[in-house]
Amino acid sequence: ITLGKKIDDEVLDELEEVLVTADLGVPTTLELIEGLRGKVARKELDDAEALKKALAQGIQTVLENTAPPPSRDNDPHVIMVVGVNGVGKTTSIGKLAHRFQQTEKRQVLLAAGDTFRAAAGEQLEVWAQRAGCDIVRQKHGADPSAVAWDAVDAAQNRGKDLVIIDTAGRLHTKVNLMEELKKVQRVVAKRLPGAPHEVLLVLDATTGQNAVSQAKLFHQAVPLNGLILTKLDGTAKGGVVVAIAKELKLPICYVGLGEGIEDLRPFDPAEFAKALF
Amino acid sequence: NLSDRLAQTFKHLKGHGKLSEKNIADALREVRLALLEADVNYKVAKDFIARIKERAVGQEVMQSLTPAQQVVKIVNQELAELMGGQAEPLNLVGRSPLIYMMVGLQGSGKTTTSAKLALELKKRGRHPYLVPADLQRPAAVEQLKRLGAQIEVPVWDSNPKSNPVEVCVASLAGASRENADVIILDTAGRLHVDEPLMAELKAIKDKLLPVEALLVADAMTGQDAVNVASTFHERLGLTGVVLTKVEGDARGGAALSIKAVVGLPIKLVGVGEKLDALETFHPDRLAGRILG
Ligand SMILES: Nc1nc2c(ncn2[C@@H]2O[C@H](COP(=O)(O)OP(=O)(O)OP(=O)(O)O)[C@@H](O)[C@H]2O)c(=O)[nH]1
Ligand SMILES: Nc1nc2c(ncn2[C@@H]2O[C@H](COP(=O)(O)OP(=O)(O)OP(=O)(O)O)[C@@H](O)[C@H]2O)c(=O)[nH]1
Ligand SMILES: [Mg+2]
Ligand SMILES: [Mg+2]
């Protein structure tokens, strides 16, 4: 759309459409475009292609100006995975377990912290088998905090150096469920001061502006350290993470690119920014 | 909300009936922002604003003592018209057993909704039968079996070594043994751009001839909603949409977009994780939450 075109209102409209359609949201899109108005006026950006490149760079910078993810040299390092229903928490945990064991040579133990949803424990069990790691489960309906406690306990007894806690999907607007999440965190901290060392929010790339509300409310309940953006193998661009990175300074740690155990990659801000266009 | 924002836009008006072009432009911008914030599709919002503009420069607003309220009234009317009047009911017409097919992206709520639907039909005096046609996702068959057990609805014992099309065909015998009159096929989540998997859905539909092919879509879906719904509809021929996770704070613009572009009726909404959390769709309620 931009090759060889001069910068005029039509070009600006087109770029606005591209970014809003990529789920960046209007405020973020306008901020990014406004931010380049000076350069356009001073003819430092002479055509539409240059403007597009500058926008991509601006987005990349926002995504890079985030807090660094916590160091993982705890023993055991405890990661808690949270998010609304169906976004890909359990699947991402399976992928992470595989990645940590294969490429980082860690000894992973999974905690089946979703004791509510039908067959949630069974689902995580399959992933533990596929990743070749341990899993701690209790019966359906058990207290998730008890499972988390048991898992940290088991990790120390068995010499596992990385624990990943799966939690039940929950809408961020449900106060009692957010309280349950806080309790899991408190109980884990009691069992191992400093834990959970890392809390990751899983976001579905098909989600629109509601992701901002999700990030804000989950962050208020249990301070987040980073995001996992799933289902980027679809046609949705996941642009809402730009607003989240800007407002909450949360880094996107990994992206999910499919349903297989290998379909997880570290986030690349430059690649992501370019793909939005 | 939009009413407040429009009141703000017009609060500097001296007297009445003297709305300038700028006033109207400002008002339209507020409406557009509200729609995009609510995840209404970019093009749908653009077309919608064009319609509002036509009416906004007419007598009803220009001569009004309360132009802000008039604009809100017009927006609400146009939204209501777009969403359609009543929700269209489930199709319960046809030779028994009726077949319902649940399709959609990964994680949208198909399995849970299948069970909710079975419970709802049971309450209406029907004999539902659940078919776990997802042989892909870990413990998916088990998930539907557990849900079926919770509501005492029989579930086909899918053969994990088979394939989804064969499972659906084979399940008819099981349904017949239970004297079931509605069979609900729960399919695996898939991307609309996955050719082989979309072909698989088409094969199931061609063989089983469902009276309902429902797209189960997440209420928090963003701009991609139209893309997903159009593709599923073009490839399969859908009869309706079930919107899930509606009880959250997602504004639900995806629903408006799907209705506007693809024209499919939203038949039901999922309003919670429990199996009784299924309601009829209320178009006017959605209009209200889209405007915020
Ligand atoms: N295409 C694709 N599908 C994914 C990805 N990540 C997860 N999924 C699928 O999304 C669906 C939901 O994944 P789950 O891991 O069960 O999601 P969850 O957040 O644990 O769900 P709840 O525990 O029910 O809240 C499954 O069908 C997964 O295979 C991804 O990166 N790409
Ligand atoms: N809050 C809320 N959660 C829901 C609703 N409907 C389904 N869920 C939850 O959403 C998550 C995903 O539901 P599933 O039924 O497993 O979704 P699915 O479409 O079958 O997923 P795949 O088979 O992996 O594609 C589960 O945690 C459900 O409990 C709803 O209306 N509200
Ligand atoms: Mg899960
Ligand atoms: Mg399912």
Coordinates of C-alpha atoms in Angstrom, one line a residue, chain A residues 13 16-17 20-23 26 30 84-87 116-119 122-123 126-127 130 140 169-174 177 204 206-210 213-214 217 231 233-236 259, chain B residues 32-33 36-37 39 42-43 46 105-108 136-139 142-143 146-147 150 189-193 197 218 220-224 227-228 245 247-251 271-274:
Chain A
D13 CA -5.6 6.8 6.9
E16 CA -4.2 3.9 10.7
E17 CA -6.4 1.2 9.3
V20 CA -6.1 -0.6 14.2
T21 CA -7.0 -3.8 12.2
A22 CA -3.9 -5.4 13.8
D23 CA -5.6 -4.7 17.2
V26 CA -6.9 3.7 18.4
L30 CA -2.7 7.7 17.1
V84 CA -8.5 -16.0 31.2
N85 CA -10.3 -19.1 30.0
G86 CA -9.1 -21.0 26.9
V87 CA -6.1 -18.8 26.0
F116 CA -11.8 -27.1 38.7
R117 CA -12.2 -27.7 35.0
A118 CA -13.2 -31.1 33.6
A119 CA -10.1 -33.2 32.7
E122 CA -5.5 -35.3 32.7
Q123 CA -4.6 -32.7 30.0
V126 CA -0.3 -35.8 28.9
W127 CA 1.9 -32.8 28.4
R130 CA 5.3 -35.7 26.3
H140 CA -10.6 -32.9 41.2
G169 CA -8.7 -20.1 33.5
R170 CA -10.6 -17.2 35.1
L171 CA -12.1 -13.9 34.0
H172 CA -10.2 -11.0 35.5
T173 CA -13.5 -9.4 36.5
K174 CA -14.4 -12.3 38.9
L177 CA -11.3 -16.0 41.5
D204 CA -4.6 -15.1 23.0
T206 CA -7.2 -13.2 18.7
T207 CA -8.2 -11.1 21.7
G208 CA -9.0 -7.4 21.1
Q209 CA -8.8 -4.4 23.4
N210 CA -10.1 -6.5 26.4
S213 CA -8.2 -4.9 30.9
Q214 CA -7.0 -8.5 31.5
L217 CA -6.5 -6.6 36.6
K231 CA -2.1 -18.5 18.6
D233 CA -0.1 -18.9 13.8
G234 CA -3.6 -17.7 13.0
T235 CA -4.4 -14.5 11.2
A236 CA -4.7 -12.2 14.2
E259 CA -0.5 -26.8 19.1
Chain B
R32 CA -16.2 5.9 16.0
L33 CA -13.8 5.7 18.9
L36 CA -13.3 0.7 17.8
E37 CA -12.6 0.6 21.5
D39 CA -13.6 -4.2 19.0
Y42 CA -12.7 -1.2 11.3
K43 CA -14.6 -1.3 8.1
K46 CA -16.6 3.1 9.0
L105 CA -11.1 -21.6 16.8
Q106 CA -9.1 -23.2 19.6
G107 CA -10.2 -22.5 23.1
S108 CA -13.4 -20.6 22.2
Q136 CA -6.5 -34.2 18.8
R137 CA -6.4 -32.3 22.0
P138 CA -5.0 -34.1 25.1
A139 CA -7.9 -35.4 27.2
E142 CA -12.3 -37.3 28.6
Q143 CA -13.4 -33.7 29.1
R146 CA -16.9 -35.8 32.4
L147 CA -19.2 -33.0 31.5
Q150 CA -22.2 -34.1 35.4
G189 CA -10.6 -26.3 17.6
R190 CA -8.9 -25.3 14.4
L191 CA -7.6 -22.3 12.5
H192 CA -9.9 -21.1 9.6
V193 CA -6.7 -21.0 7.5
L197 CA -8.8 -29.3 8.9
D218 CA -15.1 -15.8 22.1
M220 CA -13.3 -10.9 23.5
T221 CA -12.2 -11.5 19.9
G222 CA -10.8 -8.5 18.2
Q223 CA -10.5 -7.3 14.6
D224 CA -10.0 -10.8 13.3
N227 CA -12.1 -12.9 9.0
V228 CA -12.7 -16.0 11.1
K245 CA -17.4 -15.6 27.9
E247 CA -20.2 -12.3 31.4
G248 CA -16.7 -10.6 31.5
D249 CA -16.0 -7.0 30.5
A250 CA -15.3 -7.6 26.9
R251 CA -17.5 -5.1 25.0
V271 CA -22.3 -16.5 30.5
G272 CA -20.1 -18.5 32.8
E273 CA -18.1 -21.7 33.3
K274 CA -20.9 -23.7 34.9

